[in-house]
mmCIF file of C-alpha atoms and ligand atoms in Angstrom:
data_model
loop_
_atom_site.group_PDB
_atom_site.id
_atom_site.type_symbol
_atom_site.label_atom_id
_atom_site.label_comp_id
_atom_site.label_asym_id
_atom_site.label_seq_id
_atom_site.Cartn_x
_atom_site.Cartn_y
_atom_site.Cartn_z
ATOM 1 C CA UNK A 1 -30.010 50.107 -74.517
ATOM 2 C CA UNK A 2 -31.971 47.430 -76.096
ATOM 3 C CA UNK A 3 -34.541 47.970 -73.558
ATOM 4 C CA UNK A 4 -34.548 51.814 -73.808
ATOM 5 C CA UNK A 5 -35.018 51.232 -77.826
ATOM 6 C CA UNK A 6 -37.494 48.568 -77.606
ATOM 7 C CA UNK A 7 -39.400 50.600 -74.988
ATOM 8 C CA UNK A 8 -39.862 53.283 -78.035
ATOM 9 C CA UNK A 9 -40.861 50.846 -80.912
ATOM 10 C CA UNK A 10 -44.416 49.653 -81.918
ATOM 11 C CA UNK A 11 -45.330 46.518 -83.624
ATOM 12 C CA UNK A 12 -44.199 47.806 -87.451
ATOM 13 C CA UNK A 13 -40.861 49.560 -85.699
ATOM 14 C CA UNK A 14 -41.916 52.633 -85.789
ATOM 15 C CA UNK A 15 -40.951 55.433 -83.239
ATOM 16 C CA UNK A 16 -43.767 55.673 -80.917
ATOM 17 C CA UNK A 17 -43.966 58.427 -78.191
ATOM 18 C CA UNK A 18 -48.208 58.723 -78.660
ATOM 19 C CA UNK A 19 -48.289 58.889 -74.450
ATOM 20 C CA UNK A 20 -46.830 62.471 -75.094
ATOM 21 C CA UNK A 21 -49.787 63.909 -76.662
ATOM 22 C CA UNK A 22 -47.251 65.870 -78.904
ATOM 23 C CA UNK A 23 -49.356 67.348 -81.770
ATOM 24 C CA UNK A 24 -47.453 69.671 -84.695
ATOM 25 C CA UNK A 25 -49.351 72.252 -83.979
ATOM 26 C CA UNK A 26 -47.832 72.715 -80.434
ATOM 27 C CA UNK A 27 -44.639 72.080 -81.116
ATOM 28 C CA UNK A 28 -44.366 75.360 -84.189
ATOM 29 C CA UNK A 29 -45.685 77.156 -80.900
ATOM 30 C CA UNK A 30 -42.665 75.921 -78.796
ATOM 31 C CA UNK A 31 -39.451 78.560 -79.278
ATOM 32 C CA UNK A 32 -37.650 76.809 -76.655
ATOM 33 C CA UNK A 33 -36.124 73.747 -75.170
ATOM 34 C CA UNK A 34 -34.684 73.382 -72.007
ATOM 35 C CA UNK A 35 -33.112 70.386 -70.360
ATOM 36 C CA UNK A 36 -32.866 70.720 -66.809
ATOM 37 C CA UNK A 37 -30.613 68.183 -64.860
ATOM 38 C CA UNK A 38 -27.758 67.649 -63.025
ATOM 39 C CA UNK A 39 -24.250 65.699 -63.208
ATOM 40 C CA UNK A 40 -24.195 62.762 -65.675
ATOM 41 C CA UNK A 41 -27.589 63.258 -66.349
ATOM 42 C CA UNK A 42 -26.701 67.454 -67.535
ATOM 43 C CA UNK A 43 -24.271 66.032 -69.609
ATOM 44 C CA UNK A 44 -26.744 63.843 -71.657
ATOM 45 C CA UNK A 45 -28.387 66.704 -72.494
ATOM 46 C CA UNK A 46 -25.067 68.616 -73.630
ATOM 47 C CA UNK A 47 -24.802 65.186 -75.561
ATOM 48 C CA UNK A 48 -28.309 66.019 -77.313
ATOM 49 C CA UNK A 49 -28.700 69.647 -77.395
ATOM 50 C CA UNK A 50 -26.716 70.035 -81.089
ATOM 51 C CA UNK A 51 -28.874 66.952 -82.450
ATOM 52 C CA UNK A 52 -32.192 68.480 -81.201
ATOM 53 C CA UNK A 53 -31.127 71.807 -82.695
ATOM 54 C CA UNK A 54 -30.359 70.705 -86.181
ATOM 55 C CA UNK A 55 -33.286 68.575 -86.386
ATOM 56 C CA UNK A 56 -36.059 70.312 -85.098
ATOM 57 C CA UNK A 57 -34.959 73.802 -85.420
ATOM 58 C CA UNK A 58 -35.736 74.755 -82.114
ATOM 59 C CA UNK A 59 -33.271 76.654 -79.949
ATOM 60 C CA UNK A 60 -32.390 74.095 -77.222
ATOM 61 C CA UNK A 61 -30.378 75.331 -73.563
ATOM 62 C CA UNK A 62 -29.109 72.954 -70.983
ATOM 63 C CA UNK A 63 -28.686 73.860 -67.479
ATOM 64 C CA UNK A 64 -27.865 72.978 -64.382
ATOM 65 C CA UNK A 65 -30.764 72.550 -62.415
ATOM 66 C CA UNK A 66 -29.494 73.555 -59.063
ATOM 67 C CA UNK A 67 -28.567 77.235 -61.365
ATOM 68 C CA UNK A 68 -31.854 77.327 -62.954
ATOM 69 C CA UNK A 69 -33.817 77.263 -60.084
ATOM 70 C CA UNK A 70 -32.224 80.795 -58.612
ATOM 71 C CA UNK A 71 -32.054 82.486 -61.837
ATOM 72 C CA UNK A 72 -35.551 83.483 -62.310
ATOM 73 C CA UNK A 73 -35.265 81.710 -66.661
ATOM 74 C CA UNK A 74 -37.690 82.869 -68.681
ATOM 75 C CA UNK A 75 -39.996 80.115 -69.191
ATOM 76 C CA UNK A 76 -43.340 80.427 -70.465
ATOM 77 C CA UNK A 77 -45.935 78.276 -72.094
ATOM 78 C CA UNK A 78 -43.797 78.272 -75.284
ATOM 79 C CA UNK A 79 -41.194 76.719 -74.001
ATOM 80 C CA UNK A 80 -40.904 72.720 -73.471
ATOM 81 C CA UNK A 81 -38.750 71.556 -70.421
ATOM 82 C CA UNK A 82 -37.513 68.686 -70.058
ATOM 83 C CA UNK A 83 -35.634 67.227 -66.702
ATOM 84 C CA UNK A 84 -33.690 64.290 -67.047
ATOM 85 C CA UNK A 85 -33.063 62.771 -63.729
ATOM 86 C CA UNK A 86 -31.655 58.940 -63.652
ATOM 87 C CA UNK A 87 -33.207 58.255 -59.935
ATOM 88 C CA UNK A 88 -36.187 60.638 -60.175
ATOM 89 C CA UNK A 89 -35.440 62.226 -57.086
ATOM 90 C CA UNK A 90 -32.849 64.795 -57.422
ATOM 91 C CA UNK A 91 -33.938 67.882 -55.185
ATOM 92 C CA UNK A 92 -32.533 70.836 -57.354
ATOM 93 C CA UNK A 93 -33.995 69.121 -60.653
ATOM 94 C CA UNK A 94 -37.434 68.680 -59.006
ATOM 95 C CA UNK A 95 -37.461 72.396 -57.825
ATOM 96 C CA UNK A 96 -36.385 73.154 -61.408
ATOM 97 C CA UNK A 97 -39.373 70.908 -62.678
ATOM 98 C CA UNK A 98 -42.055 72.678 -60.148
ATOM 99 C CA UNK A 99 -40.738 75.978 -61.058
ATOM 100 C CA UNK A 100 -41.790 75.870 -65.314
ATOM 101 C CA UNK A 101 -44.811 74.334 -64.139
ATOM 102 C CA UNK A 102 -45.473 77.629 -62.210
ATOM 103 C CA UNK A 103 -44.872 79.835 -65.695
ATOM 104 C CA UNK A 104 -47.242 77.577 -67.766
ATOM 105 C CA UNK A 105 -44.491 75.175 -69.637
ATOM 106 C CA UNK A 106 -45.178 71.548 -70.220
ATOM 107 C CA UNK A 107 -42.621 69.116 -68.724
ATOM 108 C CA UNK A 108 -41.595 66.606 -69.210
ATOM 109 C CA UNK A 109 -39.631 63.764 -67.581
ATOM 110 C CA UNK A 110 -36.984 61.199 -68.218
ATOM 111 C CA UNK A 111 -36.372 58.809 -65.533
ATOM 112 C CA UNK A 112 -34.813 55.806 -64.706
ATOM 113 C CA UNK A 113 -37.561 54.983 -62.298
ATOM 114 C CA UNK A 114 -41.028 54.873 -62.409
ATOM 115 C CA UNK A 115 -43.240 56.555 -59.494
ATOM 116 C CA UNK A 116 -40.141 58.524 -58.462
ATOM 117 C CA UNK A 117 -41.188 62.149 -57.570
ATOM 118 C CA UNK A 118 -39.970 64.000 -60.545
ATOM 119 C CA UNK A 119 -42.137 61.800 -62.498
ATOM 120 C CA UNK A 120 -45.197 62.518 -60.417
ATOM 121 C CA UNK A 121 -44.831 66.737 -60.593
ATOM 122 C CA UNK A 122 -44.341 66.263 -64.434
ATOM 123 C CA UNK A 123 -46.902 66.303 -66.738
ATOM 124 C CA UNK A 124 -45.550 63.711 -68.911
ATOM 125 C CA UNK A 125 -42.619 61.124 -68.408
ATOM 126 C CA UNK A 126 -40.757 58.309 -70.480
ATOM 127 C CA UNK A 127 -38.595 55.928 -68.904
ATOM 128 C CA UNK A 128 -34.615 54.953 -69.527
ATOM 129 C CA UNK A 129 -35.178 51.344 -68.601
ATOM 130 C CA UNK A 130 -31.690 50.806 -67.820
ATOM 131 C CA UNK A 131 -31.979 48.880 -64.934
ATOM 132 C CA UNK A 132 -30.955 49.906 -61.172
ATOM 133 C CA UNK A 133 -27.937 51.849 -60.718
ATOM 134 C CA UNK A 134 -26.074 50.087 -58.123
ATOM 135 C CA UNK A 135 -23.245 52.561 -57.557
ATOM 136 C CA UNK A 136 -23.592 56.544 -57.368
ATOM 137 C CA UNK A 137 -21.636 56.716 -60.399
ATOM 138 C CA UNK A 138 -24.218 57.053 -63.322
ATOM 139 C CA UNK A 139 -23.196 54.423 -65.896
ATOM 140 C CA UNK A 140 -25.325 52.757 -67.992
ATOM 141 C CA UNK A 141 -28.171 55.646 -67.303
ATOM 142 C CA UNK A 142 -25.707 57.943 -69.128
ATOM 143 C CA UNK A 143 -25.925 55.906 -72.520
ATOM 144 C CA UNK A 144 -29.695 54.838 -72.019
ATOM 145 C CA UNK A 145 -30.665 58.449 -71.397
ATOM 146 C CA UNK A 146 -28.753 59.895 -74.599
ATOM 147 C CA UNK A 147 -30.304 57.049 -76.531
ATOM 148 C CA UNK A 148 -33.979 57.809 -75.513
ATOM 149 C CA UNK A 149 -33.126 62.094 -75.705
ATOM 150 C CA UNK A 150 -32.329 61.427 -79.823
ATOM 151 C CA UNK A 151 -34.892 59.023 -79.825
ATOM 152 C CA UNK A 152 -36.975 61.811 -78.721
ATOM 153 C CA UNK A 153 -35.300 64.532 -81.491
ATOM 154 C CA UNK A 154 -35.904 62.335 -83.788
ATOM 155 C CA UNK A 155 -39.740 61.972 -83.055
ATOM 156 C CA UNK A 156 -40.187 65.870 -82.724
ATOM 157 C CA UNK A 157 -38.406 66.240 -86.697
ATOM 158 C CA UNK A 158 -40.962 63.476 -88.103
ATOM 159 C CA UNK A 159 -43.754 65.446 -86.751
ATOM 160 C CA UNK A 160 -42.168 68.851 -87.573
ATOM 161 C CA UNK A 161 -41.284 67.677 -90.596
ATOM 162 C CA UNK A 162 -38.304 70.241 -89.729
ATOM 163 C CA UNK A 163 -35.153 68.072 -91.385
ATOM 164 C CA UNK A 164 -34.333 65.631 -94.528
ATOM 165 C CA UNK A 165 -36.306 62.294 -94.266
ATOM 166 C CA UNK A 166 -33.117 60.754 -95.216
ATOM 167 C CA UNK A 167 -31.393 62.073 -92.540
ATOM 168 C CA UNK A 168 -34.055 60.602 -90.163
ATOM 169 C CA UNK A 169 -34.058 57.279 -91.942
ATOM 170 C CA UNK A 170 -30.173 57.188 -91.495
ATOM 171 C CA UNK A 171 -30.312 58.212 -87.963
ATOM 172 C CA UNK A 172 -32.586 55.518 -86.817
ATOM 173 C CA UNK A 173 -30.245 52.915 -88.433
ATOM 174 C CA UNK A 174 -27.708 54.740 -86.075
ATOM 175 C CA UNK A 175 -29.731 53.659 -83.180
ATOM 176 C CA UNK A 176 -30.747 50.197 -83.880
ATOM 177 C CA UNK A 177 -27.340 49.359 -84.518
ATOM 178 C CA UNK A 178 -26.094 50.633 -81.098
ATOM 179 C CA UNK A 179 -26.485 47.839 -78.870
ATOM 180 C CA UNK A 180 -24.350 45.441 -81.289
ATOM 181 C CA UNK A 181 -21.973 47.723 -81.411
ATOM 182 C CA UNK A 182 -21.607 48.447 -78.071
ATOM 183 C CA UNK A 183 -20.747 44.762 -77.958
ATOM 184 C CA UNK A 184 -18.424 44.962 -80.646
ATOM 185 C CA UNK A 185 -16.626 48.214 -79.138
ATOM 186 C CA UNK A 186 -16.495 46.826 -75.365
ATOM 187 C CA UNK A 187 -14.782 43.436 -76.786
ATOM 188 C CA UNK A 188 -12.385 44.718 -78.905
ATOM 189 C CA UNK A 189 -11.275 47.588 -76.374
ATOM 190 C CA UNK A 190 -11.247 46.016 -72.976
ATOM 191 C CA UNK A 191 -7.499 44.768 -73.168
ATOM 192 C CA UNK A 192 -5.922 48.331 -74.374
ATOM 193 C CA UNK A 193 -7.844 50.242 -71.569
ATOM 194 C CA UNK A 194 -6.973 47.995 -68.615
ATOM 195 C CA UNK A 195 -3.426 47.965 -70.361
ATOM 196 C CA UNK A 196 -3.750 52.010 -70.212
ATOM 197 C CA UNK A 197 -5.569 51.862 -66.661
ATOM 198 C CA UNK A 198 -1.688 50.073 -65.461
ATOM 199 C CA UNK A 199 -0.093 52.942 -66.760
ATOM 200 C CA UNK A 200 -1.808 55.953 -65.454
ATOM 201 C CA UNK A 201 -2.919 54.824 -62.237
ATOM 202 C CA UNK A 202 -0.736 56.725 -59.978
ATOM 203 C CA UNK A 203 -1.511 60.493 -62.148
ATOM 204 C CA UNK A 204 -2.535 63.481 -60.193
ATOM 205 C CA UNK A 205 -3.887 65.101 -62.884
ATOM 206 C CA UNK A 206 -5.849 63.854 -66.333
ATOM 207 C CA UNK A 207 -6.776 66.043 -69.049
ATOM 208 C CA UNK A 208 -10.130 65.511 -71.794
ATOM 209 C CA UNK A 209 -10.193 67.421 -74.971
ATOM 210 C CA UNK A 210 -12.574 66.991 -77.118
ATOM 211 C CA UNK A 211 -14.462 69.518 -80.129
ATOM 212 C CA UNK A 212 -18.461 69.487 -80.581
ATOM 213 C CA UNK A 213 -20.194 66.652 -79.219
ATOM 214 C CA UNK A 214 -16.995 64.965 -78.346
ATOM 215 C CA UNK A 215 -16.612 68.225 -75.932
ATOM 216 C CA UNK A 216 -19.621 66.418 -74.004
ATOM 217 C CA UNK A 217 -18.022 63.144 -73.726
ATOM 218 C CA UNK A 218 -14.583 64.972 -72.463
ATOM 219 C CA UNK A 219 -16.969 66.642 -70.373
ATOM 220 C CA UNK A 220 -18.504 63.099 -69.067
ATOM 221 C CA UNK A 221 -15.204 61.377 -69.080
ATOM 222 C CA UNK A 222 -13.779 63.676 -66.758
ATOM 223 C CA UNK A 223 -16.631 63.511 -64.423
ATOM 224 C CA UNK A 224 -16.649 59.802 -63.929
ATOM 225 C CA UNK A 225 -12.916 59.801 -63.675
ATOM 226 C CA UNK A 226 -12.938 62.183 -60.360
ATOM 227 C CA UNK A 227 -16.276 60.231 -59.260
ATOM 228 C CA UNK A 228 -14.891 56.738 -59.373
ATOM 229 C CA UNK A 229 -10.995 57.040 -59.560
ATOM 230 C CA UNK A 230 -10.524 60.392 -56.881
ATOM 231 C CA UNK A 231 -8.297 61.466 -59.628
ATOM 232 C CA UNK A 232 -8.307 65.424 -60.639
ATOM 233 C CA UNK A 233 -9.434 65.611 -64.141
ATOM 234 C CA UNK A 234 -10.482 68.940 -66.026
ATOM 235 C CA UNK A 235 -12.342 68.725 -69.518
ATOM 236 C CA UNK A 236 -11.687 71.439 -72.345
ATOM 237 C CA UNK A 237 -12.716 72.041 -75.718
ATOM 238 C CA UNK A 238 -9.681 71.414 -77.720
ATOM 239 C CA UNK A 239 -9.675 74.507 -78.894
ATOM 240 C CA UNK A 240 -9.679 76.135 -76.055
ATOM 241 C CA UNK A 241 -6.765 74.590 -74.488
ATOM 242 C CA UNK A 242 -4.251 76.798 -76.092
ATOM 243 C CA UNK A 243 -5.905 80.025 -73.687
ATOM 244 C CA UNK A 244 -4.396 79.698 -71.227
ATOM 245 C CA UNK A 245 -4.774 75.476 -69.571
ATOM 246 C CA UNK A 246 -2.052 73.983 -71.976
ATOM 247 C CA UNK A 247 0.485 76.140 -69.374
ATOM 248 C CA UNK A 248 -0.236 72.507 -67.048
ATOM 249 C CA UNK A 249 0.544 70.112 -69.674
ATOM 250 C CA UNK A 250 4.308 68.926 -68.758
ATOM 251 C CA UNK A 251 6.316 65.672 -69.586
ATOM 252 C CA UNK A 252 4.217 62.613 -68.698
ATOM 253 C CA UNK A 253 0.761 64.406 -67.939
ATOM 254 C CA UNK A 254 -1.837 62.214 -69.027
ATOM 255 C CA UNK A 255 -3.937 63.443 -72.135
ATOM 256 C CA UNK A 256 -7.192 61.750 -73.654
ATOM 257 C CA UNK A 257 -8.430 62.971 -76.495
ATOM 258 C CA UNK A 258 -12.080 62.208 -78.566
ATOM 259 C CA UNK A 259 -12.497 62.186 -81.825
ATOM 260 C CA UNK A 260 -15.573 60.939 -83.359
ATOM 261 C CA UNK A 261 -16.640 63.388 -85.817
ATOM 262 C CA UNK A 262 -14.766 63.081 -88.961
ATOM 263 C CA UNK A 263 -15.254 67.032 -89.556
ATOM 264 C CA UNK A 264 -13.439 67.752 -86.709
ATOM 265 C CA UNK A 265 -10.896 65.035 -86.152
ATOM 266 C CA UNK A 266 -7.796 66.986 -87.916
ATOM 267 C CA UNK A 267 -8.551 69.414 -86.122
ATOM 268 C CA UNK A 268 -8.458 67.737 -82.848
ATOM 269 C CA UNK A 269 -5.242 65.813 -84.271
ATOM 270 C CA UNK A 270 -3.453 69.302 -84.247
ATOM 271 C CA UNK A 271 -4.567 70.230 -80.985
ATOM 272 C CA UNK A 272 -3.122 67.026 -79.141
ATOM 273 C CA UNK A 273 0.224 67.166 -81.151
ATOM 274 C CA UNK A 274 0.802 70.615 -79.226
ATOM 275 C CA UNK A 275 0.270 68.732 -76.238
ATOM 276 C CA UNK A 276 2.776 65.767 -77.426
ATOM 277 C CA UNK A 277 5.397 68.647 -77.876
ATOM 278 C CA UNK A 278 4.509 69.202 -74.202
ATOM 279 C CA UNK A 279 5.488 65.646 -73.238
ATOM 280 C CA UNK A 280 2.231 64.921 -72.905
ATOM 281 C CA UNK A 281 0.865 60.986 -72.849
ATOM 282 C CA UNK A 282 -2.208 60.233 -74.999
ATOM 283 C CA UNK A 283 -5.170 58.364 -74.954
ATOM 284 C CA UNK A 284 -7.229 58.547 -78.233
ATOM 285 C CA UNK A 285 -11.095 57.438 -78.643
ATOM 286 C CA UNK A 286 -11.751 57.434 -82.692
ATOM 287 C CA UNK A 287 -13.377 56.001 -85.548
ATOM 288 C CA UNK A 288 -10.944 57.285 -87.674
ATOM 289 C CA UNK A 289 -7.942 55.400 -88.726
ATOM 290 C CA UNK A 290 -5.223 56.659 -86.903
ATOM 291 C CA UNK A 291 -3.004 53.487 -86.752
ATOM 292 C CA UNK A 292 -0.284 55.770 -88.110
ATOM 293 C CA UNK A 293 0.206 58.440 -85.726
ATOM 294 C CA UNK A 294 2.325 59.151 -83.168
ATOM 295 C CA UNK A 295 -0.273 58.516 -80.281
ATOM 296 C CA UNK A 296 0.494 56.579 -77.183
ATOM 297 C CA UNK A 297 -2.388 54.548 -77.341
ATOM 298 C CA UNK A 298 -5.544 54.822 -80.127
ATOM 299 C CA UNK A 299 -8.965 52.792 -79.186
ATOM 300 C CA UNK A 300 -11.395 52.533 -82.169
ATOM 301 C CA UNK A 301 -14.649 52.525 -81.418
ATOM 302 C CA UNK A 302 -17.452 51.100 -84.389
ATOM 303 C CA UNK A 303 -18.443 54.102 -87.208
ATOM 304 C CA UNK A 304 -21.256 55.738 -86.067
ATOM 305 C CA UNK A 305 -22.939 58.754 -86.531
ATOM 306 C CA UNK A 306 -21.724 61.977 -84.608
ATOM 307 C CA UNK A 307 -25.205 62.396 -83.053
ATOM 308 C CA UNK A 308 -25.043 58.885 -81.673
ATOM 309 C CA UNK A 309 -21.291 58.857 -81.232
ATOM 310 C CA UNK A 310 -21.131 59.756 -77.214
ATOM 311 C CA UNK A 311 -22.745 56.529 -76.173
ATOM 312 C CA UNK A 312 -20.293 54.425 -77.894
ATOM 313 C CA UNK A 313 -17.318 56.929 -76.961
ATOM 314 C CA UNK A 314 -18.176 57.039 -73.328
ATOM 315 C CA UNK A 315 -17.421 52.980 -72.550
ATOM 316 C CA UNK A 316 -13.960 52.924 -72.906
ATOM 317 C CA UNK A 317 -13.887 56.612 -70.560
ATOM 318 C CA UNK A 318 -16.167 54.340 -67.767
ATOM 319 C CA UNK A 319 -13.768 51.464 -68.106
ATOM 320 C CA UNK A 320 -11.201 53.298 -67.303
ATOM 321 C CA UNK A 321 -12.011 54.983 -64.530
ATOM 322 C CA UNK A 322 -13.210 51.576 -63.483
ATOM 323 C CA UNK A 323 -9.787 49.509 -63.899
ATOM 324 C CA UNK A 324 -7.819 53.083 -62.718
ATOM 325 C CA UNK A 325 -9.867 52.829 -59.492
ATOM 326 C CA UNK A 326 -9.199 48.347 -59.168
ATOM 327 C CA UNK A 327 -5.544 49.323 -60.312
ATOM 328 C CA UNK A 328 -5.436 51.857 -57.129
HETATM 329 C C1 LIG B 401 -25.028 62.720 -58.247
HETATM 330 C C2 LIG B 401 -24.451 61.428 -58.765
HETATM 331 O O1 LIG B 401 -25.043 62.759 -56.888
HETATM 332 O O2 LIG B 401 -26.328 62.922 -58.810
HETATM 333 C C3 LIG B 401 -24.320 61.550 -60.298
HETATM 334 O O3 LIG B 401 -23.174 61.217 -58.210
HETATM 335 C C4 LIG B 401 -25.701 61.856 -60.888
HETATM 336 O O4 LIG B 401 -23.793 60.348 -60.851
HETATM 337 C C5 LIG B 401 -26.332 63.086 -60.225
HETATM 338 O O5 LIG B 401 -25.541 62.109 -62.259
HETATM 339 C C6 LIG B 401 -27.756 63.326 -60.655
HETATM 340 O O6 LIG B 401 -28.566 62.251 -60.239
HETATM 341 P P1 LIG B 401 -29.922 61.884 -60.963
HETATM 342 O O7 LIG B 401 -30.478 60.719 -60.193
HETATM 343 O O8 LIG B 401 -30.810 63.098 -60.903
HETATM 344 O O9 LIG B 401 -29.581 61.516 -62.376
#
């Protein structure tokens, strides 16, 4: 993450994305955003389609590339597409990518790896630099590519001018501090999840709830969990759960619940109580105090802000699934 940040910064620390070519006047023509990907990489761009929203005012849609490709979207030249791909070389994302090129959008890339194809067929491309992913599992791709996609929003509001300077100014604060606290967050939490990684091993079934962005990291969590652990996991908005999904929460199912935006969190709180009146055991990722509550287990990840929040709130999710899977 330092890598991806420092990739981004010029000599006075300012954001600088000039490779782009990104001039205000094309972006008041764009009425669009789409982030095309698949897997992990899809659900950075869940992670990042609320923060591009609210800060550039554009009306951003994520989809599945391997969808997008059939579905005849309506892309034109006012739309901006981005694919986010970790190795560059996913075949649905790079059909996705040839396909807006076709109606007249400008694309643009995010890789983990330079000369891959899906950074030759787009126009533009910025790179993750997180290093080679080993495993098939996405990891530490996941958190470099939702640092560089608000990196990104960010750079589109200064030249829109389309949000508060403050909130800008606050925001990149956010970012620079996330490599520290990633630290802090993986030091602090390791015990607790292998200690929680003992106790759940043997599950069929794991549940994610989360609301807003914390949806994405459910969404994530759950994904890495059947990836690296063969475990069945679902992911719901917390909301949600009461229609009709809460019917398969029974004494001892394993529940984890995110809650990193402070708007939210009681009402997150009161949709994992009905699932502790279920018998349900819990697994809560916060930075809210809630040292007092009747949860199973609580980690605490640093404050942060909720547009940041999912790449701290992942770590403790891929740690899991990583000691679940030794544990097994
Ligand atoms: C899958 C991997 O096969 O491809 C996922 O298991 C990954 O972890 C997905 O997110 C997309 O890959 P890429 O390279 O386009 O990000």
């Amino acid at each position: 993450i330092r890598n991806t940040i420092n990739s981004r910064l010029n000599e006075n620390g300012e954001y600088d994305f000039k490779d782009l070519n990104l001039s205000k006047e094309y972006l008041k023509s764009i009425n669009k955003i789409y982030i095309v990907a698949c897997g992990t990489a899809m659900h950075a761009g869940l992670a990042v389609k609320n923060t591009l929203e609210k800060l550039c005012k554009i009306v951003t849609q994520v989809e599945v590339a391997s969808e997008f490709r059939y579905r005849d979207p309506l892309v034109d030249s006012n739309s901006l597409c981005i694919f986010v791909s970790q190795s560059g070389e996913t075949a649905d994302t790079l059909a996705a990518l040839n396909l807006c090129k076709l109606h007249g959008a400008k694309t643009l890339a995010i890789t983990n790896v330079i000369g891959s194809s899906i950074t030759r067929a787009a126009d533009y491309s910025i790179f993750t630099h997180a290093g080679p992913e080993i495993a098939v599992a996405s990891t530490k791709a996941y958190t470099c590519q939702v640092t560089l996609l608000t990196m990104l929003a960010i750079h589109l509001a200064e030249i829109l001018e389309s949000c508060d300077s403050q909130l800008i100014e606050t925001l990149k604060l956010n970012v620079l501090s996330l490599p520290n606290k990633l630290q802090e967050c993986f030091n602090k939490n390791l015990d607790l999840v292998q200690d929680f990684s003992s106790k759940v091993y043997e599950e069929s079934d794991v549940f994610f709830l989360g609301r807003g962005v914390d949806y994405t990291t459910a969404l994530e969590g759950s994904l890495k969990l059947k990836e690296i652990s063969y475990i069945h996991s679902e992911a719901y908005p917390a909301g949600e759960l009461k229609h009709g999904p809460i019917a398969l929460i029974e004494d001892g199912t394993t529940v984890i619940s995110i809650m990193t935006d402070k708007n939210l969190t009681p009402k997150s709180i009161s949709n994992t109580q009905e699932v502790i009146t279920r018998g349900a055991k819990t697994l809560i990722i916060t930075n809210d105090d809630l040292s007092n509550s009747n949860f199973d287990t609580v980690i605490n990840i640093p404050e942060i802000h909720p547009y940041v929040s999912p790449i701290l709130a992942i770590v403790p999710l891929q740690l899991l699934s990583y000691y679940i899977s030794k544990n097994k």
